Amino acid sequence: GDSVTQMEGPVTLSEEAFLTINCTYTATGYPSLFWYVQYPGEGLQLLLKATKADDKGSNKGFEATYRKETTSFHLEKGSVQVSDSAVYFCALSNAGGTSYGKLTFGQGTILTVHP
Amino acid sequence: DVKVTQSSRYLVKRTGEKVFLECVQDMDHENMFWYRQDPGLGLRLIYFSYDVKMKEKGDIPEGYSVSREKKERFSLILESASTNQTSMYLCAGRTSGSYEQFFGPGTRLTVL
């Protein structure tokens, strides 16, 4: 079945540091890929997405590129802020058959940014 | 955007109680999903519904059931709550024509 693996966390950075959170996936066909973010005490929000190979999703300074050859969708940001402290989830959706757009999530990565 | 609301942010119940978690979204023809979130495990799909009165099991349906009598409302039912069902429960709605899902704020359920 489909699966998503995220880098082990938690990740702790100083403000303005560079962020990478690794994500790799296993899926049949051509899934859509997502990054969701969960701020403390809140539900998940879609951060960015990519629906086909070589697409780059971007939002709020975050970027991720859909790499089919390496089955990866790593999240990056050039300069993190304290307000980026949250839990980040990589996810995929495989539209084939009767999946109805179900999401398969990675285990989540806790990011803490210090001033 | 789809707006998804959940009836409670925090809930405390006792072992053996029947528990209802309610979710409402504001668009027609939406697929709806119930997940539970546990540390280190990410989100796991419990049940989903692709139409009124239609439901399918997700990855961890044991101990849960669901009800969808109207398109906008999707309920998760714990028939007899147990302590291992203490978790964060998240409801999501799927935008028509897209594979994106939009989430409610979550219900943190504690079973004593």
PDB file of C-alpha atoms in Angstrom:
ATOM      1  CA  GLY A   1       0.000   0.000   0.000  1.00  0.00           C
ATOM      2  CA  ASP A   2       0.888   3.681  -0.088  1.00  0.00           C
ATOM      3  CA  SER A   3       3.196   5.075   2.577  1.00  0.00           C
ATOM      4  CA  VAL A   4       4.996   8.288   3.510  1.00  0.00           C
ATOM      5  CA  THR A   5       8.184   8.563   5.535  1.00  0.00           C
ATOM      6  CA  GLN A   6       9.367  11.805   7.113  1.00  0.00           C
ATOM      7  CA  MET A   7      12.687  12.568   8.697  1.00  0.00           C
ATOM      8  CA  GLU A   8      12.946  11.923  12.386  1.00  0.00           C
ATOM      9  CA  GLY A   9      12.327  14.906  14.608  1.00  0.00           C
ATOM     10  CA  PRO A  10      12.028  17.093  16.484  1.00  0.00           C
ATOM     11  CA  VAL A  11      13.938  19.811  14.658  1.00  0.00           C
ATOM     12  CA  THR A  12      15.219  22.829  16.573  1.00  0.00           C
ATOM     13  CA  LEU A  13      16.618  25.859  14.725  1.00  0.00           C
ATOM     14  CA  SER A  14      17.607  29.427  15.391  1.00  0.00           C
ATOM     15  CA  GLU A  15      15.689  32.217  13.683  1.00  0.00           C
ATOM     16  CA  GLU A  16      16.860  32.875  10.080  1.00  0.00           C
ATOM     17  CA  ALA A  17      18.347  29.380   9.742  1.00  0.00           C
ATOM     18  CA  PHE A  18      17.744  27.221   6.663  1.00  0.00           C
ATOM     19  CA  LEU A  19      15.135  24.480   7.015  1.00  0.00           C
ATOM     20  CA  THR A  20      14.885  21.122   5.281  1.00  0.00           C
ATOM     21  CA  ILE A  21      12.409  18.432   6.263  1.00  0.00           C
ATOM     22  CA  ASN A  22      12.821  15.268   4.233  1.00  0.00           C
ATOM     23  CA  CYS A  23       9.890  13.304   2.896  1.00  0.00           C
ATOM     24  CA  THR A  24       9.882  10.191   0.743  1.00  0.00           C
ATOM     25  CA  TYR A  25       6.953   8.151  -0.431  1.00  0.00           C
ATOM     26  CA  THR A  26       5.916   4.787  -1.825  1.00  0.00           C
ATOM     27  CA  ALA A  27       2.871   4.712  -4.053  1.00  0.00           C
ATOM     28  CA  THR A  28       1.476   3.185  -7.193  1.00  0.00           C
ATOM     29  CA  GLY A  29       0.648   5.417 -10.106  1.00  0.00           C
ATOM     30  CA  TYR A  30       1.021   9.186  -9.935  1.00  0.00           C
ATOM     31  CA  PRO A  31      -0.008  10.539  -6.552  1.00  0.00           C
ATOM     32  CA  SER A  32      -0.521  14.152  -5.595  1.00  0.00           C
ATOM     33  CA  LEU A  33       1.771  15.326  -2.797  1.00  0.00           C
ATOM     34  CA  PHE A  34       1.078  17.749   0.023  1.00  0.00           C
ATOM     35  CA  TRP A  35       2.613  19.469   3.011  1.00  0.00           C
ATOM     36  CA  TYR A  36       0.269  20.309   5.852  1.00  0.00           C
ATOM     37  CA  VAL A  37       1.115  22.414   8.908  1.00  0.00           C
ATOM     38  CA  GLN A  38      -0.439  22.273  12.362  1.00  0.00           C
ATOM     39  CA  TYR A  39       0.113  25.238  14.650  1.00  0.00           C
ATOM     40  CA  PRO A  40      -0.244  24.695  18.407  1.00  0.00           C
ATOM     41  CA  GLY A  41      -3.851  24.033  19.405  1.00  0.00           C
ATOM     42  CA  GLU A  42      -5.160  24.074  15.843  1.00  0.00           C
ATOM     43  CA  GLY A  43      -6.190  21.673  13.093  1.00  0.00           C
ATOM     44  CA  LEU A  44      -4.150  21.036   9.960  1.00  0.00           C
ATOM     45  CA  GLN A  45      -3.782  23.632   7.220  1.00  0.00           C
ATOM     46  CA  LEU A  46      -2.637  22.948   3.699  1.00  0.00           C
ATOM     47  CA  LEU A  47       0.762  24.585   3.236  1.00  0.00           C
ATOM     48  CA  LEU A  48       1.544  23.629  -0.358  1.00  0.00           C
ATOM     49  CA  LYS A  49       0.925  20.929  -2.944  1.00  0.00           C
ATOM     50  CA  ALA A  50       2.208  19.439  -6.186  1.00  0.00           C
ATOM     51  CA  THR A  51       0.149  17.264  -8.472  1.00  0.00           C
ATOM     52  CA  LYS A  52       2.676  15.987 -11.008  1.00  0.00           C
ATOM     53  CA  ALA A  53       6.373  15.230 -11.372  1.00  0.00           C
ATOM     54  CA  ASP A  54       8.728  18.244 -11.353  1.00  0.00           C
ATOM     55  CA  ASP A  55       5.987  20.551 -10.042  1.00  0.00           C
ATOM     56  CA  LYS A  56       7.142  22.948  -7.344  1.00  0.00           C
ATOM     57  CA  GLY A  57       4.688  23.919  -4.648  1.00  0.00           C
ATOM     58  CA  SER A  58       5.332  27.118  -2.721  1.00  0.00           C
ATOM     59  CA  ASN A  59       3.669  29.213  -0.037  1.00  0.00           C
ATOM     60  CA  LYS A  60       4.776  31.587   2.759  1.00  0.00           C
ATOM     61  CA  GLY A  61       8.433  31.153   1.781  1.00  0.00           C
ATOM     62  CA  PHE A  62       8.247  27.346   1.901  1.00  0.00           C
ATOM     63  CA  GLU A  63       8.960  25.254  -1.193  1.00  0.00           C
ATOM     64  CA  ALA A  64       8.882  21.587  -2.170  1.00  0.00           C
ATOM     65  CA  THR A  65       9.543  19.918  -5.526  1.00  0.00           C
ATOM     66  CA  TYR A  66       7.886  16.678  -6.637  1.00  0.00           C
ATOM     67  CA  ARG A  67      10.792  14.370  -7.587  1.00  0.00           C
ATOM     68  CA  LYS A  68       9.477  11.185  -9.131  1.00  0.00           C
ATOM     69  CA  GLU A  69      12.926   9.715  -9.758  1.00  0.00           C
ATOM     70  CA  THR A  70      13.784   9.825  -6.064  1.00  0.00           C
ATOM     71  CA  THR A  71      10.155   9.554  -4.824  1.00  0.00           C
ATOM     72  CA  SER A  72      10.725  12.601  -2.659  1.00  0.00           C
ATOM     73  CA  PHE A  73       9.002  15.851  -1.712  1.00  0.00           C
ATOM     74  CA  HIS A  74      11.357  17.634   0.678  1.00  0.00           C
ATOM     75  CA  LEU A  75      10.182  20.822   2.377  1.00  0.00           C
ATOM     76  CA  GLU A  76      12.571  23.804   2.432  1.00  0.00           C
ATOM     77  CA  LYS A  77      12.628  27.377   3.675  1.00  0.00           C
ATOM     78  CA  GLY A  78      15.532  29.731   3.377  1.00  0.00           C
ATOM     79  CA  SER A  79      15.038  31.668   6.605  1.00  0.00           C
ATOM     80  CA  VAL A  80      12.737  30.411   9.333  1.00  0.00           C
ATOM     81  CA  GLN A  81      10.917  32.572  11.852  1.00  0.00           C
ATOM     82  CA  VAL A  82       9.707  31.880  15.377  1.00  0.00           C
ATOM     83  CA  SER A  83       6.161  31.875  13.991  1.00  0.00           C
ATOM     84  CA  ASP A  84       7.040  28.831  11.839  1.00  0.00           C
ATOM     85  CA  SER A  85       7.174  26.670  14.969  1.00  0.00           C
ATOM     86  CA  ALA A  86       4.605  23.942  14.315  1.00  0.00           C
ATOM     87  CA  VAL A  87       4.177  20.316  13.317  1.00  0.00           C
ATOM     88  CA  TYR A  88       4.664  19.592   9.610  1.00  0.00           C
ATOM     89  CA  PHE A  89       3.066  16.627   7.851  1.00  0.00           C
ATOM     90  CA  CYS A  90       3.917  15.251   4.438  1.00  0.00           C
ATOM     91  CA  ALA A  91       1.015  13.461   2.729  1.00  0.00           C
ATOM     92  CA  LEU A  92       0.012  11.868  -0.536  1.00  0.00           C
ATOM     93  CA  SER A  93      -3.278  11.237  -2.283  1.00  0.00           C
ATOM     94  CA  ASN A  94      -3.653   8.549  -4.874  1.00  0.00           C
ATOM     95  CA  ALA A  95      -6.706   9.192  -6.968  1.00  0.00           C
ATOM     96  CA  GLY A  96      -7.003   5.791  -8.560  1.00  0.00           C
ATOM     97  CA  GLY A  97      -9.948   3.455  -8.091  1.00  0.00           C
ATOM     98  CA  THR A  98     -12.235   4.076  -5.133  1.00  0.00           C
ATOM     99  CA  SER A  99      -9.752   6.022  -3.041  1.00  0.00           C
ATOM    100  CA  TYR A 100     -11.901   9.200  -3.119  1.00  0.00           C
ATOM    101  CA  GLY A 101      -8.825  11.279  -2.486  1.00  0.00           C
ATOM    102  CA  LYS A 102      -7.834   9.617   0.771  1.00  0.00           C
ATOM    103  CA  LEU A 103      -4.675  11.064   2.285  1.00  0.00           C
ATOM    104  CA  THR A 104      -1.800   8.979   3.578  1.00  0.00           C
ATOM    105  CA  PHE A 105       0.281  10.912   6.109  1.00  0.00           C
ATOM    106  CA  GLY A 106       3.811  10.743   7.383  1.00  0.00           C
ATOM    107  CA  GLN A 107       4.354  10.714  11.122  1.00  0.00           C
ATOM    108  CA  GLY A 108       4.888  14.470  11.397  1.00  0.00           C
ATOM    109  CA  THR A 109       7.947  16.558  12.238  1.00  0.00           C
ATOM    110  CA  ILE A 110       7.934  18.996  15.145  1.00  0.00           C
ATOM    111  CA  LEU A 111       9.776  22.222  14.315  1.00  0.00           C
ATOM    112  CA  THR A 112      10.815  24.637  17.055  1.00  0.00           C
ATOM    113  CA  VAL A 113      12.447  27.945  16.119  1.00  0.00           C
ATOM    114  CA  HIS A 114      14.244  29.957  18.809  1.00  0.00           C
ATOM    115  CA  PRO A 115      14.830  33.742  18.636  1.00  0.00           C
TER     116      PRO A 115
ATOM    117  CA  ASP B   1     -12.495  27.367   0.895  1.00  0.00           C
ATOM    118  CA  VAL B   2     -14.465  24.626   2.558  1.00  0.00           C
ATOM    119  CA  LYS B   3     -15.188  25.462   6.160  1.00  0.00           C
ATOM    120  CA  VAL B   4     -15.186  22.494   8.507  1.00  0.00           C
ATOM    121  CA  THR B   5     -16.362  22.751  12.093  1.00  0.00           C
ATOM    122  CA  GLN B   6     -16.329  20.235  14.923  1.00  0.00           C
ATOM    123  CA  SER B   7     -18.772  20.271  17.810  1.00  0.00           C
ATOM    124  CA  SER B   8     -16.268  20.215  20.681  1.00  0.00           C
ATOM    125  CA  ARG B   9     -12.620  21.186  21.128  1.00  0.00           C
ATOM    126  CA  TYR B  10     -12.200  19.165  24.307  1.00  0.00           C
ATOM    127  CA  LEU B  11     -14.210  16.221  25.606  1.00  0.00           C
ATOM    128  CA  VAL B  12     -13.812  14.011  28.660  1.00  0.00           C
ATOM    129  CA  LYS B  13     -15.726  10.743  28.846  1.00  0.00           C
ATOM    130  CA  ARG B  14     -15.700   7.608  30.979  1.00  0.00           C
ATOM    131  CA  THR B  15     -14.903   4.089  29.874  1.00  0.00           C
ATOM    132  CA  GLY B  16     -17.951   2.379  28.406  1.00  0.00           C
ATOM    133  CA  GLU B  17     -19.808   5.564  27.470  1.00  0.00           C
ATOM    134  CA  LYS B  18     -21.206   6.082  23.969  1.00  0.00           C
ATOM    135  CA  VAL B  19     -19.517   9.104  22.419  1.00  0.00           C
ATOM    136  CA  PHE B  20     -20.600  11.202  19.443  1.00  0.00           C
ATOM    137  CA  LEU B  21     -18.207  13.515  17.617  1.00  0.00           C
ATOM    138  CA  GLU B  22     -19.914  15.811  15.141  1.00  0.00           C
ATOM    139  CA  CYS B  23     -18.486  17.443  12.048  1.00  0.00           C
ATOM    140  CA  VAL B  24     -20.178  19.910   9.708  1.00  0.00           C
ATOM    141  CA  GLN B  25     -18.926  21.342   6.410  1.00  0.00           C
ATOM    142  CA  ASP B  26     -20.461  24.001   4.220  1.00  0.00           C
ATOM    143  CA  MET B  27     -20.285  22.665   0.637  1.00  0.00           C
ATOM    144  CA  ASP B  28     -22.326  20.137  -1.320  1.00  0.00           C
ATOM    145  CA  HIS B  29     -21.027  16.897  -2.855  1.00  0.00           C
ATOM    146  CA  GLU B  30     -18.157  16.653  -0.522  1.00  0.00           C
ATOM    147  CA  ASN B  31     -16.280  13.636   0.623  1.00  0.00           C
ATOM    148  CA  MET B  32     -15.703  13.642   4.365  1.00  0.00           C
ATOM    149  CA  PHE B  33     -13.100  11.923   6.502  1.00  0.00           C
ATOM    150  CA  TRP B  34     -12.395  11.122  10.147  1.00  0.00           C
ATOM    151  CA  TYR B  35      -8.784  10.750  11.331  1.00  0.00           C
ATOM    152  CA  ARG B  36      -7.166  10.260  14.679  1.00  0.00           C
ATOM    153  CA  GLN B  37      -3.833  11.859  15.468  1.00  0.00           C
ATOM    154  CA  ASP B  38      -1.356  10.332  17.888  1.00  0.00           C
ATOM    155  CA  PRO B  39       2.238  11.398  18.590  1.00  0.00           C
ATOM    156  CA  GLY B  40       4.744   9.590  16.401  1.00  0.00           C
ATOM    157  CA  LEU B  41       2.001   7.991  14.312  1.00  0.00           C
ATOM    158  CA  GLY B  42       0.789  10.956  12.300  1.00  0.00           C
ATOM    159  CA  LEU B  43      -2.824  10.873  11.180  1.00  0.00           C
ATOM    160  CA  ARG B  44      -4.591   7.601  10.567  1.00  0.00           C
ATOM    161  CA  LEU B  45      -7.849   7.292   8.663  1.00  0.00           C
ATOM    162  CA  ILE B  46     -10.754   5.820  10.624  1.00  0.00           C
ATOM    163  CA  TYR B  47     -13.675   6.110   8.187  1.00  0.00           C
ATOM    164  CA  PHE B  48     -14.676   8.170   5.219  1.00  0.00           C
ATOM    165  CA  SER B  49     -17.871   8.930   3.348  1.00  0.00           C
ATOM    166  CA  TYR B  50     -18.233   9.704  -0.337  1.00  0.00           C
ATOM    167  CA  ASP B  51     -21.983  10.408  -0.317  1.00  0.00           C
ATOM    168  CA  VAL B  52     -24.992  10.551   1.973  1.00  0.00           C
ATOM    169  CA  LYS B  53     -25.485   7.242   3.803  1.00  0.00           C
ATOM    170  CA  MET B  54     -22.357   5.877   2.108  1.00  0.00           C
ATOM    171  CA  LYS B  55     -19.297   5.011   4.150  1.00  0.00           C
ATOM    172  CA  GLU B  56     -16.110   3.047   3.865  1.00  0.00           C
ATOM    173  CA  LYS B  57     -13.652   1.792   6.439  1.00  0.00           C
ATOM    174  CA  GLY B  58     -10.269   3.401   6.642  1.00  0.00           C
ATOM    175  CA  ASP B  59      -7.137   1.929   8.140  1.00  0.00           C
ATOM    176  CA  ILE B  60      -8.263   1.702  11.786  1.00  0.00           C
ATOM    177  CA  PRO B  61     -12.087   1.337  11.956  1.00  0.00           C
ATOM    178  CA  GLU B  62     -12.242  -1.044  14.917  1.00  0.00           C
ATOM    179  CA  GLY B  63     -14.247   0.361  17.815  1.00  0.00           C
ATOM    180  CA  TYR B  64     -15.761   3.147  15.702  1.00  0.00           C
ATOM    181  CA  SER B  65     -18.776   3.691  13.491  1.00  0.00           C
ATOM    182  CA  VAL B  66     -19.990   6.656  11.465  1.00  0.00           C
ATOM    183  CA  SER B  67     -23.201   8.238  10.288  1.00  0.00           C
ATOM    184  CA  ARG B  68     -23.904  10.545   7.381  1.00  0.00           C
ATOM    185  CA  GLU B  69     -27.608  11.317   7.103  1.00  0.00           C
ATOM    186  CA  LYS B  70     -27.066  14.710   5.458  1.00  0.00           C
ATOM    187  CA  LYS B  71     -24.333  15.813   3.080  1.00  0.00           C
ATOM    188  CA  GLU B  72     -23.041  18.509   5.393  1.00  0.00           C
ATOM    189  CA  ARG B  73     -22.799  16.404   8.562  1.00  0.00           C
ATOM    190  CA  PHE B  74     -20.540  13.447   9.325  1.00  0.00           C
ATOM    191  CA  SER B  75     -20.590  11.905  12.792  1.00  0.00           C
ATOM    192  CA  LEU B  76     -18.045   9.616  14.422  1.00  0.00           C
ATOM    193  CA  ILE B  77     -19.426   7.266  17.061  1.00  0.00           C
ATOM    194  CA  LEU B  78     -17.537   5.400  19.743  1.00  0.00           C
ATOM    195  CA  GLU B  79     -20.021   2.712  20.788  1.00  0.00           C
ATOM    196  CA  SER B  80     -18.254   1.944  24.063  1.00  0.00           C
ATOM    197  CA  ALA B  81     -15.343   4.258  24.744  1.00  0.00           C
ATOM    198  CA  SER B  82     -12.084   2.773  25.943  1.00  0.00           C
ATOM    199  CA  THR B  83      -8.932   4.407  27.299  1.00  0.00           C
ATOM    200  CA  ASN B  84      -6.990   3.527  24.127  1.00  0.00           C
ATOM    201  CA  GLN B  85      -9.340   5.809  22.211  1.00  0.00           C
ATOM    202  CA  THR B  86      -7.936   8.836  24.013  1.00  0.00           C
ATOM    203  CA  SER B  87      -6.651  10.905  21.104  1.00  0.00           C
ATOM    204  CA  MET B  88      -7.056  13.963  18.909  1.00  0.00           C
ATOM    205  CA  TYR B  89      -9.822  13.454  16.332  1.00  0.00           C
ATOM    206  CA  LEU B  90      -9.776  15.442  13.118  1.00  0.00           C
ATOM    207  CA  CYS B  91     -12.529  15.754  10.545  1.00  0.00           C
ATOM    208  CA  ALA B  92     -11.812  16.819   6.971  1.00  0.00           C
ATOM    209  CA  GLY B  93     -13.773  17.779   3.874  1.00  0.00           C
ATOM    210  CA  ARG B  94     -12.651  17.319   0.308  1.00  0.00           C
ATOM    211  CA  THR B  95     -13.119  20.046  -2.234  1.00  0.00           C
ATOM    212  CA  SER B  96     -14.968  18.917  -5.326  1.00  0.00           C
ATOM    213  CA  GLY B  97     -12.626  18.445  -8.289  1.00  0.00           C
ATOM    214  CA  SER B  98      -9.494  18.436  -6.161  1.00  0.00           C
ATOM    215  CA  TYR B  99      -7.612  16.063  -3.921  1.00  0.00           C
ATOM    216  CA  GLU B 100      -7.048  18.702  -1.255  1.00  0.00           C
ATOM    217  CA  GLN B 101      -8.668  18.191   2.119  1.00  0.00           C
ATOM    218  CA  PHE B 102      -9.618  20.948   4.552  1.00  0.00           C
ATOM    219  CA  PHE B 103      -9.559  20.174   8.240  1.00  0.00           C
ATOM    220  CA  GLY B 104     -11.589  21.126  11.244  1.00  0.00           C
ATOM    221  CA  PRO B 105      -9.861  22.327  14.449  1.00  0.00           C
ATOM    222  CA  GLY B 106      -9.948  18.889  16.062  1.00  0.00           C
ATOM    223  CA  THR B 107     -11.521  17.389  19.166  1.00  0.00           C
ATOM    224  CA  ARG B 108      -9.218  16.261  21.921  1.00  0.00           C
ATOM    225  CA  LEU B 109     -10.973  13.310  23.553  1.00  0.00           C
ATOM    226  CA  THR B 110      -9.896  11.911  26.902  1.00  0.00           C
ATOM    227  CA  VAL B 111     -11.405   8.628  28.076  1.00  0.00           C
ATOM    228  CA  LEU B 112     -10.969   7.991  31.800  1.00  0.00           C
TER     229      LEU B 112
END
